[in-house]
Amino acid sequence: MNWTAVATIYRAEMARFWRTFLQSFISPVLSTSLYFVVFGSAIGSRIQEVDGVEYGAFIVPGLVMLSVITQSISNASFGIFFPKFIGNIYEILSAPINFLEVVAGFVGAAATKSLFIGTVILCTASLFVDLAVQHPLAMVAFLVLTCLSFSLMGFIIGIWARNFEQLQLVPLLVVTPLVFLGGSFYSISMLPPFWQTITHFNPVVYLVSGFRWAFFGQADVPVLLSLCAIGGFTLACMGVIWWIFKTGWRIRA
Amino acid sequence: MAAILSIHELRKTYEGGFQALKGVSLDIEEGEILALLGPNGAGKTTLISTICGITNGTSGSVSVGGFDNVTHFRRARALIGLVPQEITLEPFTGVLDTVTFSRGLFGKPANPALVEEILRKLSLWEKRDSRIMDLSGGMKRRVLIAKALAHEPRILFLDEPTAGVDVELRKDMWEIVQELKADGVTIILTTHYIEEAEAIADRVGVIANGELLLVEEKDQLMARMGQKQLEVQLSAPVSAIPESLAQHSLQLVNDGKALLYSYDTRAERTGITTLLNDVAQAGLVLADVQTRESSLEDIFVGLVSGEKLRTESVSGDAA
Ligand SMILES: Nc1ncnc2c1ncn2[C@@H]1O[C@H](COP(=O)(O)OP(=O)(O)OP(=O)(O)O)[C@@H](O)[C@H]1O
Ligand SMILES: [Mg+2]
């Protein structure tokens, strides 16, 4: 591994983040606060406890997941799309580095950013509700894995996209619905049986469920299944990226 | 000298099916400056991109310093620096940052002294903290060069380094290229300016339609390019060239209405003065004189269509 190159890409990507630090910091804090005002206080006060957890607290894991997933995808896809768009990707392509090093630099930085944002949201949330984390290690593991796997997915989208519209398309048409229907704001058991079955095809359900288990010790699906799902998703993304660099699809063709 | 870069039967077909390289073979020797000339769309950039790993070749092979550019891409690419044709720089980064980035990307340990030396040589040191977007076009081009030099390459590709660059900067650029050559760097540059190839290249390659049409020592090519013709138009046609003009090796053209004289612009004497004197002595009356020269364009056209040199009227006054 050419670690100097990995560190160089990582630092350059993080530099972009720090340049826009205020935006990166303020927008998740603001939107989370709004969610809490609307869902936690205004509506939440009229909703009974879900699975024995106060509704305001119940939505926290889902809310963090929602932000972390969208942030990971947008950071990583933009991170690789931007040099492709400007043309300075020539430097990455002509450098003596392999695809693992490119991915480690770009995806590592994107995942770090969304991890940072996820943490900020958790802290903001703890200002509104009492949060007790029953399995802290599992919580960190789920958070980190989610950041990583969706940054990998974002990286793929960034390479696939030929223009800015396409860059927005997948997050808008696929990811947002999946995340909203992934049990962020409700328990799967609250759905009619038919929709419960459908929901099990939504990968986000496994993430939110596992993450929520780390907080409250209750899950919609077995925790092990959640871990397998996210692990499998990460591997699948890595496989696609490996193929992209092997064939040069959309970058070296 | 040994070939530092060896290209063998390189072909490239783009996604849409367009064949941009049709079997290019070329050996480049260590320490030489090779100028690649060719019309727009000839495949110059494609050739460079394929060597550097920016696009995948469809077939054929490239060996850089003895390392295959696909199977041993790390060793091969480490030797190469690339200055792209288009100005492709992230607008929001600083000059020093982006040059330092390039060095790190090639896995080299930080070396601020070297980066400073490069920036000074390219007159960019004063601008080291400026953002790319605040630089002039010529400065941006020099930043691209600084980036390519940051990892101390043994082979430098310059894809039209002087396109849209003013005369002074062009001369600077030539000087930099000569200095790099003195340091033993092998340089391959593309250009549309024959004077540029003339000023700095050791060898010249001509590429058109994805084929390498010729690679020749510059001096030989220049001798061919330096041919000029003088057409002496007569007020009254003659049936034959007068005896007294035999020594000038003239051609009678245009139904005897004009004399055609070929000469070498590089020669010490073109012989034009003597010729014109002798023409007057022979009692011929001049209607007009015209010079024609073979241009690079003619060489391209000639090569592509398989013809020999063709000439084209360029200028009027000759004396
Ligand atoms: N990404 C691409 N996809 C399809 N065709 C391409 C692509 N890039 C270049 N081409 C085509 O390949 C041919 C060679 O292009 P190339 O850029 O190598 O020419 P060039 O010799 O560098 O020209 P110029 O002097 O204008 O820079 C052109 O016909 C061009 O349209
Ligand atoms: Mg070109």
Coordinates of C-alpha atoms and ligand atoms in Angstrom, one line a residue:
Chain A
M1 CA 0.0 0.0 0.0
N2 CA 1.1 3.5 -0.9
W3 CA 0.1 5.1 2.4
T4 CA 1.6 8.5 1.6
A5 CA -0.7 8.7 -1.4
V6 CA -3.7 7.6 0.7
A7 CA -3.0 10.2 3.4
T8 CA -2.5 12.8 0.6
I9 CA -5.9 12.2 -0.9
Y10 CA -7.5 11.9 2.5
R11 CA -6.1 15.2 3.7
A12 CA -7.0 17.0 0.5
E13 CA -10.6 15.8 0.8
M14 CA -10.8 16.8 4.4
A15 CA -9.4 20.2 3.5
R16 CA -12.5 20.7 1.4
F17 CA -14.6 19.8 4.4
W18 CA -12.9 22.3 6.7
R19 CA -13.2 25.1 4.1
T20 CA -17.0 24.7 4.4
F21 CA -16.9 23.8 8.1
L22 CA -19.7 26.1 9.2
Q23 CA -22.1 24.7 6.6
S24 CA -21.0 21.1 7.4
F25 CA -21.7 21.8 11.1
I26 CA -24.7 24.1 11.2
S27 CA -27.0 22.4 8.7
P28 CA -27.2 19.0 10.5
V29 CA -27.6 20.7 13.8
L30 CA -30.4 22.9 12.5
S31 CA -32.3 20.1 10.6
T32 CA -32.1 17.8 13.6
S33 CA -33.4 20.5 15.9
L34 CA -36.3 21.0 13.5
Y35 CA -37.1 17.3 13.4
F36 CA -37.2 17.3 17.2
V37 CA -39.5 20.3 17.4
V38 CA -41.9 18.8 14.8
F39 CA -41.7 15.1 15.5
G40 CA -40.4 15.0 19.0
S41 CA -42.4 17.7 20.7
A42 CA -45.4 18.7 18.5
I43 CA -46.5 15.3 17.2
G44 CA -44.5 13.1 19.6
S45 CA -46.4 14.3 22.6
R46 CA -49.6 12.8 21.1
I47 CA -48.0 9.5 20.2
Q48 CA -47.8 6.8 22.8
E49 CA -44.5 5.2 23.7
V50 CA -43.2 2.8 21.0
D51 CA -42.0 -0.5 22.4
G52 CA -41.8 1.1 25.8
V53 CA -39.6 4.0 24.5
E54 CA -40.7 7.6 24.5
Y55 CA -41.3 8.6 20.9
G56 CA -38.9 11.5 21.0
A57 CA -36.1 9.2 22.0
F58 CA -37.3 6.4 19.7
I59 CA -36.7 8.5 16.5
V60 CA -33.1 9.4 17.4
P61 CA -31.4 6.4 16.0
G62 CA -33.4 6.6 12.8
L63 CA -32.7 10.3 12.5
V64 CA -29.0 9.8 12.9
M65 CA -29.1 7.0 10.3
L66 CA -31.1 9.2 7.9
S67 CA -28.5 11.9 8.1
V68 CA -25.5 9.7 8.0
I69 CA -26.7 7.8 5.0
T70 CA -27.6 10.8 3.0
Q71 CA -24.4 12.6 4.0
S72 CA -22.2 9.6 3.2
I73 CA -23.7 9.3 -0.2
S74 CA -23.5 13.0 -1.1
N75 CA -20.0 13.5 0.3
A76 CA -18.5 10.5 -1.4
S77 CA -20.3 10.9 -4.7
F78 CA -19.4 14.5 -4.9
G79 CA -15.8 13.8 -3.8
I80 CA -15.0 11.7 -6.9
F81 CA -17.5 13.4 -9.3
F82 CA -15.9 16.8 -8.8
P83 CA -12.4 15.9 -10.1
K84 CA -14.1 13.9 -12.9
F85 CA -16.1 17.0 -13.8
I86 CA -13.2 19.5 -13.5
G87 CA -10.8 17.1 -15.2
N88 CA -8.1 16.9 -12.5
I89 CA -8.9 13.3 -12.0
Y90 CA -6.1 12.8 -14.6
E91 CA -3.7 13.1 -11.7
I92 CA -5.3 10.3 -9.7
L93 CA -5.5 8.1 -12.8
S94 CA -1.9 8.6 -13.8
A95 CA -0.5 8.2 -10.2
P96 CA 1.2 5.0 -9.2
I97 CA -1.6 4.0 -6.9
N98 CA -4.2 1.1 -7.1
F99 CA -7.9 1.2 -6.6
L100 CA -7.7 0.3 -2.9
E101 CA -5.6 3.4 -2.3
V102 CA -7.9 5.7 -4.2
V103 CA -10.9 4.3 -2.4
A104 CA -9.2 4.4 1.0
G105 CA -8.5 8.1 0.5
F106 CA -11.8 9.3 -0.9
V107 CA -14.2 7.0 0.9
G108 CA -12.2 7.3 4.1
A109 CA -12.6 11.1 4.0
A110 CA -16.3 10.9 3.1
A111 CA -16.9 8.4 5.9
T112 CA -15.1 10.6 8.4
K113 CA -17.2 13.6 7.5
S114 CA -20.5 11.8 7.9
L115 CA -19.3 10.2 11.1
F116 CA -18.6 13.7 12.4
I117 CA -22.0 14.8 11.4
G118 CA -23.6 11.8 12.9
T119 CA -21.9 12.6 16.2
V120 CA -23.0 16.2 16.0
I121 CA -26.6 15.0 15.5
L122 CA -26.4 12.6 18.5
C123 CA -25.1 15.4 20.7
T124 CA -27.8 17.8 19.5
A125 CA -30.5 15.1 20.1
S126 CA -29.2 14.5 23.6
L127 CA -30.1 18.2 24.3
F128 CA -33.8 17.4 23.6
V129 CA -34.2 13.9 25.0
D130 CA -32.6 11.6 27.6
L131 CA -30.5 9.1 25.7
A132 CA -29.2 6.0 27.3
V133 CA -27.1 3.8 25.1
Q134 CA -27.2 0.1 26.2
H135 CA -24.6 -1.2 23.9
P136 CA -22.1 1.6 23.1
L137 CA -19.6 -0.6 21.3
A138 CA -22.3 -1.9 19.0
M139 CA -23.6 1.6 18.5
V140 CA -20.2 2.8 17.3
A141 CA -19.7 -0.2 15.1
F142 CA -23.1 0.3 13.4
L143 CA -22.4 4.0 12.9
V144 CA -18.9 3.4 11.5
L145 CA -20.0 0.6 9.2
T146 CA -23.0 2.6 7.9
C147 CA -20.7 5.6 7.1
L148 CA -18.3 3.3 5.3
S149 CA -20.7 1.3 3.3
F150 CA -22.8 4.2 2.1
S151 CA -19.7 6.2 1.3
L152 CA -18.7 3.3 -0.9
M153 CA -22.1 3.4 -2.5
G154 CA -21.7 7.2 -3.0
F155 CA -18.3 6.6 -4.6
I156 CA -19.9 4.3 -7.1
I157 CA -22.6 6.8 -7.9
G158 CA -20.0 9.6 -8.4
I159 CA -18.2 7.4 -10.9
W160 CA -21.4 6.4 -12.6
A161 CA -22.9 9.9 -12.9
R162 CA -22.2 11.8 -16.1
N163 CA -23.7 15.1 -14.9
F164 CA -25.0 16.9 -11.9
E165 CA -28.6 15.7 -12.4
Q166 CA -27.6 12.1 -12.4
L167 CA -25.5 12.8 -9.3
Q168 CA -28.7 13.8 -7.5
L169 CA -30.9 11.2 -9.1
V170 CA -30.1 8.1 -7.1
P171 CA -30.1 9.7 -3.7
L172 CA -33.4 11.4 -4.5
L173 CA -35.2 8.5 -6.2
V174 CA -33.8 5.5 -4.3
V175 CA -32.1 6.4 -1.1
T176 CA -34.5 8.9 0.4
P177 CA -37.6 6.6 0.0
L178 CA -35.7 3.6 1.3
V179 CA -34.5 5.6 4.3
F180 CA -37.9 7.1 5.1
L181 CA -39.6 3.7 4.7
G182 CA -36.9 2.0 6.6
G183 CA -38.5 2.4 10.0
S184 CA -36.7 5.6 11.0
F185 CA -39.9 7.1 12.5
Y186 CA -41.8 4.0 13.4
S187 CA -41.5 0.4 14.4
I188 CA -41.9 -2.2 11.7
S189 CA -44.4 -4.0 14.0
M190 CA -46.7 -1.0 13.6
L191 CA -47.3 -1.8 9.9
P192 CA -50.0 -4.1 8.5
P193 CA -48.6 -7.7 7.9
F194 CA -48.4 -7.2 4.2
W195 CA -46.2 -4.1 4.4
Q196 CA -44.1 -5.8 7.1
T197 CA -43.2 -8.5 4.5
I198 CA -42.4 -5.9 1.8
T199 CA -40.3 -3.9 4.3
H200 CA -38.0 -6.8 4.8
F201 CA -36.6 -6.3 1.3
N202 CA -35.5 -2.8 2.4
P203 CA -31.8 -2.9 3.4
V204 CA -32.1 0.2 5.5
V205 CA -34.6 -1.5 7.8
Y206 CA -31.7 -3.8 9.0
L207 CA -29.5 -0.8 9.7
V208 CA -32.0 1.2 11.6
S209 CA -33.1 -1.8 13.6
G210 CA -29.6 -2.8 14.6
F211 CA -28.7 0.8 15.5
R212 CA -31.8 1.2 17.5
W213 CA -31.1 -2.1 19.3
A214 CA -27.7 -0.6 20.4
F215 CA -29.6 2.2 22.1
F216 CA -32.7 0.5 23.6
G217 CA -32.0 -3.2 23.4
Q218 CA -35.0 -3.8 21.1
A219 CA -34.9 -4.6 17.4
D220 CA -37.3 -5.3 14.6
V221 CA -35.0 -7.9 13.1
P222 CA -32.3 -10.0 14.8
V223 CA -29.1 -8.0 15.4
L224 CA -26.9 -10.6 13.8
L225 CA -29.0 -10.3 10.7
S226 CA -28.5 -6.6 10.8
L227 CA -24.7 -7.0 11.0
C228 CA -24.7 -9.5 8.2
A229 CA -26.8 -7.2 6.0
I230 CA -24.5 -4.3 6.4
G231 CA -21.4 -6.4 6.0
G232 CA -22.8 -7.9 2.8
F233 CA -23.7 -4.5 1.5
T234 CA -20.1 -3.3 2.2
L235 CA -18.6 -6.2 0.4
A236 CA -21.0 -5.8 -2.6
C237 CA -19.9 -2.2 -2.9
M238 CA -16.3 -3.1 -2.7
G239 CA -16.8 -5.7 -5.4
V240 CA -18.5 -3.2 -7.7
I241 CA -15.6 -0.7 -7.2
W242 CA -13.0 -3.4 -7.8
W243 CA -14.8 -4.2 -11.1
I244 CA -15.0 -0.5 -12.0
F245 CA -11.2 -0.1 -11.7
K246 CA -10.5 -3.4 -13.4
T247 CA -12.5 -2.6 -16.5
G248 CA -12.0 1.2 -16.4
W249 CA -15.8 1.6 -16.7
R250 CA -16.7 5.3 -17.0
I251 CA -13.2 6.5 -16.0
R252 CA -10.7 4.9 -18.3
A253 CA -12.8 3.8 -21.3
Chain B
M1 CA 21.2 5.1 -25.9
A2 CA 18.5 2.8 -24.6
A3 CA 14.8 3.4 -25.2
I4 CA 13.2 4.6 -22.0
L5 CA 9.8 4.5 -23.5
S6 CA 8.8 1.7 -25.9
I7 CA 5.4 1.7 -27.5
H8 CA 4.4 -1.3 -29.5
E9 CA 1.4 -1.6 -31.8
L10 CA -0.8 0.5 -29.5
R11 CA -4.4 0.7 -30.5
K12 CA -7.3 2.5 -28.8
T13 CA -10.9 2.3 -29.7
Y14 CA -13.2 4.6 -27.6
E15 CA -16.4 3.4 -26.1
G16 CA -18.5 4.7 -29.1
G17 CA -16.4 2.6 -31.5
F18 CA -14.1 5.4 -32.7
Q19 CA -10.6 4.2 -33.4
A20 CA -8.3 6.9 -32.2
L21 CA -5.0 5.0 -32.3
K22 CA -4.4 2.5 -35.1
G23 CA -1.3 0.6 -34.1
V24 CA 1.3 3.1 -33.0
S25 CA 4.9 1.9 -32.5
L26 CA 7.6 4.2 -31.2
D27 CA 10.8 4.0 -29.2
I28 CA 11.9 7.1 -27.3
E29 CA 15.4 7.4 -26.1
E30 CA 16.5 8.5 -22.7
G31 CA 17.2 12.2 -22.6
E32 CA 15.8 13.2 -25.9
I33 CA 13.1 15.7 -26.7
L34 CA 10.5 14.4 -29.1
A35 CA 7.9 16.8 -30.6
L36 CA 4.7 15.2 -31.7
L37 CA 3.0 17.2 -34.5
G38 CA -0.4 16.5 -35.9
P39 CA -3.7 18.1 -36.9
N40 CA -6.6 18.4 -34.4
G41 CA -8.0 15.0 -33.6
A42 CA -4.9 13.2 -34.8
G43 CA -4.7 11.1 -31.6
K44 CA -1.8 12.9 -29.8
T45 CA -3.6 13.3 -26.5
T46 CA -5.1 9.8 -26.7
L47 CA -1.5 8.5 -27.2
I48 CA -0.3 10.3 -24.1
S49 CA -3.3 9.4 -22.0
T50 CA -2.9 5.7 -22.9
I51 CA 0.8 5.7 -21.9
C52 CA 0.1 7.5 -18.6
G53 CA -2.8 5.3 -17.6
I54 CA -5.6 7.8 -18.0
T55 CA -7.3 5.6 -20.6
N56 CA -6.9 1.9 -21.2
G57 CA -5.4 0.9 -24.5
T58 CA -7.4 -1.6 -26.5
S59 CA -4.4 -3.6 -27.5
G60 CA -0.6 -3.3 -27.8
S61 CA 1.9 -2.6 -25.1
V62 CA 3.8 0.3 -23.5
S63 CA 7.0 -0.2 -21.5
V64 CA 8.3 2.6 -19.4
G65 CA 11.9 2.3 -18.2
G66 CA 11.5 -1.5 -18.8
F67 CA 8.2 -1.7 -16.9
D68 CA 5.0 -2.6 -18.6
N69 CA 2.5 0.2 -18.0
V70 CA -0.3 -2.2 -17.1
T71 CA 1.3 -5.1 -15.2
H72 CA 3.9 -3.0 -13.5
F73 CA 2.0 0.2 -13.4
R74 CA 3.5 1.4 -10.1
R75 CA 7.1 1.4 -11.4
A76 CA 6.1 2.6 -14.8
R77 CA 3.9 5.6 -13.7
A78 CA 6.4 6.7 -11.0
L79 CA 8.7 7.7 -13.8
I80 CA 6.2 9.8 -15.6
G81 CA 5.1 13.4 -15.2
L82 CA 2.2 14.7 -17.2
V83 CA 1.2 18.2 -18.1
P84 CA -2.3 17.9 -19.7
Q85 CA -3.6 19.9 -22.6
E86 CA -6.6 21.4 -20.8
I87 CA -6.2 23.4 -17.7
T88 CA -7.7 21.1 -15.2
L89 CA -7.1 22.4 -11.7
E90 CA -9.3 22.6 -8.7
P91 CA -10.2 26.3 -8.5
F92 CA -10.4 26.6 -4.7
T93 CA -7.0 25.1 -3.8
G94 CA -3.8 27.1 -3.2
V95 CA -0.8 26.9 -5.5
L96 CA 1.6 25.5 -2.9
D97 CA -1.1 23.0 -1.6
T98 CA -1.8 21.6 -5.0
V99 CA 1.8 21.1 -6.0
T100 CA 2.5 19.5 -2.6
F101 CA -0.5 17.3 -3.2
S102 CA 0.9 16.1 -6.5
R103 CA 4.1 15.0 -4.8
G104 CA 2.3 13.1 -2.1
L105 CA 0.0 11.4 -4.6
F106 CA 3.1 9.8 -6.1
G107 CA 4.1 8.5 -2.7
K108 CA 7.1 10.7 -2.3
P109 CA 7.9 12.1 1.1
A110 CA 7.3 15.8 1.6
N111 CA 10.2 18.0 0.3
P112 CA 9.4 21.7 0.8
A113 CA 12.8 22.8 -0.5
L114 CA 12.3 21.0 -3.8
V115 CA 8.8 22.3 -4.2
E116 CA 10.1 25.8 -3.5
E117 CA 12.8 25.4 -6.1
I118 CA 10.2 24.3 -8.7
L119 CA 7.9 27.1 -7.9
R120 CA 10.7 29.7 -8.1
K121 CA 11.9 28.3 -11.4
L122 CA 8.4 28.7 -12.8
S123 CA 8.0 32.2 -11.3
L124 CA 5.2 31.0 -9.1
W125 CA 6.8 31.4 -5.7
E126 CA 5.2 34.8 -5.2
K127 CA 1.8 33.3 -5.9
R128 CA 2.2 30.2 -3.7
D129 CA -0.6 31.2 -1.4
S130 CA -3.0 32.3 -4.1
R131 CA -6.0 30.2 -5.1
I132 CA -5.9 28.7 -8.5
M133 CA -9.0 30.7 -9.5
D134 CA -7.1 33.9 -8.9
L135 CA -4.3 33.1 -11.3
S136 CA -4.0 34.1 -15.0
G137 CA -4.2 31.5 -17.7
G138 CA -0.4 31.4 -18.2
M139 CA 0.2 31.0 -14.5
K140 CA -2.3 28.1 -14.3
R141 CA -0.4 26.4 -17.1
R142 CA 2.8 26.8 -15.1
V143 CA 1.1 25.4 -12.1
L144 CA 0.3 22.3 -14.1
I145 CA 4.0 22.0 -15.0
A146 CA 5.0 22.5 -11.4
K147 CA 2.6 19.7 -10.4
A148 CA 4.1 17.4 -13.0
L149 CA 7.6 18.1 -11.8
A150 CA 6.8 17.8 -8.1
H151 CA 7.6 14.0 -8.0
E152 CA 10.8 14.3 -10.0
P153 CA 9.8 12.4 -13.1
R154 CA 12.3 10.9 -15.6
I155 CA 9.9 11.4 -18.5
L156 CA 7.8 14.4 -18.9
F157 CA 4.8 14.7 -21.2
L158 CA 3.8 18.2 -22.3
D159 CA 0.5 18.2 -24.2
E160 CA 0.5 21.5 -26.0
P161 CA 2.3 23.4 -23.3
T162 CA 2.3 26.7 -25.2
A163 CA -1.2 26.8 -26.7
G164 CA -2.6 30.2 -26.0
V165 CA 0.6 31.3 -24.2
D166 CA 2.3 34.7 -25.0
V167 CA 5.6 34.9 -26.8
E168 CA 7.6 35.6 -23.6
L169 CA 6.1 32.7 -21.7
R170 CA 6.7 30.5 -24.7
K171 CA 10.4 31.3 -24.6
D172 CA 10.5 30.7 -20.9
M173 CA 8.8 27.4 -21.5
W174 CA 11.5 26.4 -24.0
E175 CA 14.2 27.4 -21.6
I176 CA 12.6 25.2 -18.9
V177 CA 12.4 22.3 -21.3
Q178 CA 16.1 22.7 -22.2
E179 CA 17.1 22.8 -18.5
L180 CA 15.1 19.7 -17.8
K181 CA 16.8 18.0 -20.7
A182 CA 20.2 19.1 -19.2
D183 CA 19.1 17.3 -16.1
G184 CA 18.5 14.1 -18.1
V185 CA 14.7 14.3 -18.3
T186 CA 13.2 12.8 -21.4
I187 CA 10.6 15.1 -22.9
I188 CA 7.7 14.3 -25.2
L189 CA 5.7 17.4 -26.2
T190 CA 2.9 18.0 -28.6
T191 CA 2.5 21.2 -30.5
H192 CA 0.9 22.8 -33.5
Y193 CA 3.8 25.2 -33.9
I194 CA 6.5 24.1 -36.2
E195 CA 8.8 26.8 -34.8
E196 CA 8.4 25.2 -31.5
A197 CA 9.5 21.8 -32.7
E198 CA 12.3 23.5 -34.5
A199 CA 13.4 25.4 -31.5
I200 CA 13.6 22.6 -29.0
A201 CA 13.1 19.1 -30.4
D202 CA 15.7 16.5 -31.2
R203 CA 13.3 14.4 -33.2
V204 CA 9.9 15.1 -34.6
G205 CA 7.0 12.7 -35.0
V206 CA 4.0 13.3 -37.2
I207 CA 0.7 11.7 -36.3
A208 CA -2.6 11.9 -38.2
N209 CA -5.7 9.8 -38.1
G210 CA -4.3 7.7 -35.3
E211 CA -1.3 6.7 -37.2
L212 CA 2.3 7.7 -36.7
L213 CA 3.3 8.7 -40.2
L214 CA 6.9 9.5 -39.6
V215 CA 9.5 10.0 -36.9
E216 CA 12.6 11.8 -38.1
E217 CA 15.6 13.7 -36.8
K218 CA 14.5 17.3 -36.7
D219 CA 17.3 18.5 -38.9
Q220 CA 16.4 16.2 -41.7
L221 CA 12.7 17.2 -41.5
M222 CA 13.5 20.8 -41.3
A223 CA 15.6 20.5 -44.5
R224 CA 12.5 19.2 -46.2
M225 CA 10.3 21.8 -44.6
G226 CA 12.7 24.6 -45.5
Q227 CA 12.1 24.2 -49.2
K228 CA 10.8 27.4 -50.8
Q229 CA 9.9 28.2 -54.4
L230 CA 10.1 31.4 -56.3
E231 CA 7.9 31.9 -59.3
V232 CA 9.1 34.5 -61.7
Q233 CA 6.2 35.5 -64.0
L234 CA 7.2 36.9 -67.3
S235 CA 5.4 39.6 -69.3
A236 CA 5.8 37.6 -72.5
P237 CA 6.0 33.7 -72.6
V238 CA 9.1 31.9 -73.6
S239 CA 9.4 28.6 -75.4
A240 CA 12.6 27.5 -73.6
I241 CA 14.8 28.5 -70.7
P242 CA 17.5 30.8 -72.0
E243 CA 21.1 29.2 -72.1
S244 CA 22.4 31.9 -69.8
L245 CA 20.0 30.8 -67.0
A246 CA 20.9 27.1 -67.2
Q247 CA 23.1 27.1 -64.0
H248 CA 20.0 28.0 -61.9
S249 CA 18.2 24.8 -62.5
L250 CA 14.8 26.4 -63.3
Q251 CA 11.6 24.9 -64.4
L252 CA 9.4 26.4 -67.1
V253 CA 5.8 26.4 -66.0
N254 CA 2.4 27.9 -66.9
D255 CA 2.9 27.5 -70.7
G256 CA 6.2 29.3 -70.6
K257 CA 4.8 32.3 -68.8
A258 CA 6.7 31.6 -65.6
L259 CA 10.0 30.3 -64.2
L260 CA 10.1 28.3 -61.1
Y261 CA 13.1 28.3 -58.8
S262 CA 13.5 26.1 -55.7
Y263 CA 15.8 27.1 -52.9
D264 CA 16.6 26.4 -49.3
T265 CA 15.7 29.2 -46.8
R266 CA 18.3 27.8 -44.4
A267 CA 21.1 28.1 -46.9
E268 CA 23.5 31.0 -46.5
R269 CA 22.6 32.3 -49.9
T270 CA 19.3 31.8 -51.5
G271 CA 20.7 32.8 -54.9
I272 CA 17.7 35.0 -55.6
T273 CA 19.6 38.1 -56.3
T274 CA 21.9 36.5 -58.8
L275 CA 18.9 34.8 -60.4
L276 CA 16.9 38.0 -60.8
N277 CA 20.0 39.8 -62.2
D278 CA 20.6 37.0 -64.7
V279 CA 16.9 37.0 -65.7
A280 CA 17.2 40.8 -66.4
Q281 CA 20.5 40.2 -68.3
A282 CA 18.8 37.6 -70.5
G283 CA 16.4 40.3 -71.6
L284 CA 13.3 38.8 -69.9
V285 CA 10.8 41.3 -68.5
L286 CA 9.3 40.5 -65.1
A287 CA 5.5 40.8 -64.6
D288 CA 5.5 39.6 -61.0
V289 CA 7.4 37.5 -58.5
Q290 CA 5.9 35.2 -55.9
T291 CA 7.2 32.8 -53.3
R292 CA 5.6 29.6 -52.2
E293 CA 6.7 27.5 -49.3
S294 CA 5.8 24.1 -48.1
S295 CA 4.0 24.4 -44.7
L296 CA 3.5 21.8 -42.0
E297 CA 0.0 21.5 -43.2
D298 CA 1.3 20.5 -46.6
I299 CA 3.4 17.8 -45.1
F300 CA 0.4 16.5 -43.2
V301 CA -1.8 16.5 -46.2
G302 CA 1.0 15.1 -48.4
L303 CA 1.7 12.3 -45.9
V304 CA -1.9 11.4 -45.3
S305 CA -2.9 11.2 -48.9
G306 CA 0.3 9.4 -49.8
E307 CA 1.6 12.2 -52.0
K308 CA 4.9 13.9 -51.9
L309 CA 5.3 17.6 -50.9
R310 CA 2.7 19.9 -52.4
T311 CA 3.1 23.6 -52.4
E312 CA 0.8 26.3 -51.7
S313 CA 1.0 30.0 -52.4
V314 CA 1.8 31.9 -49.2
S315 CA 3.4 35.2 -49.8
G316 CA 3.9 37.8 -52.4
D317 CA 7.1 39.8 -52.4
A318 CA 10.4 37.9 -52.7
A319 CA 13.3 40.3 -53.3
Ligands
LIG1 N1 -13.4 10.2 -24.6 C1 -13.5 10.1 -25.9 N2 -14.5 9.4 -26.5 C2 -14.6 9.3 -27.8 N3 -13.8 9.8 -28.7 C3 -12.8 10.5 -28.2 C4 -12.5 10.7 -26.8 N4 -11.4 11.4 -26.7 C5 -11.0 11.7 -27.9 N5 -11.8 11.1 -28.9 C6 -11.6 11.2 -30.3 O1 -10.3 10.7 -30.6 C7 -9.7 11.4 -31.7 C8 -8.3 11.9 -31.2 O2 -8.5 12.8 -30.2 P1 -7.2 13.4 -29.4 O3 -7.7 14.2 -28.3 O4 -6.3 12.3 -29.1 O5 -6.6 14.3 -30.6 P2 -5.4 15.3 -30.5 O6 -4.4 14.8 -31.6 O7 -4.9 15.5 -29.2 O8 -6.0 16.7 -31.1 P3 -5.8 18.2 -30.6 O9 -4.6 18.7 -31.4 O10 -7.0 18.9 -31.0 O11 -5.5 18.2 -29.2 C9 -10.6 12.6 -32.0 O12 -11.3 12.2 -33.1 C10 -11.6 12.6 -30.8 O13 -12.8 13.1 -31.2
MG2 MG -4.8 17.0 -27.8

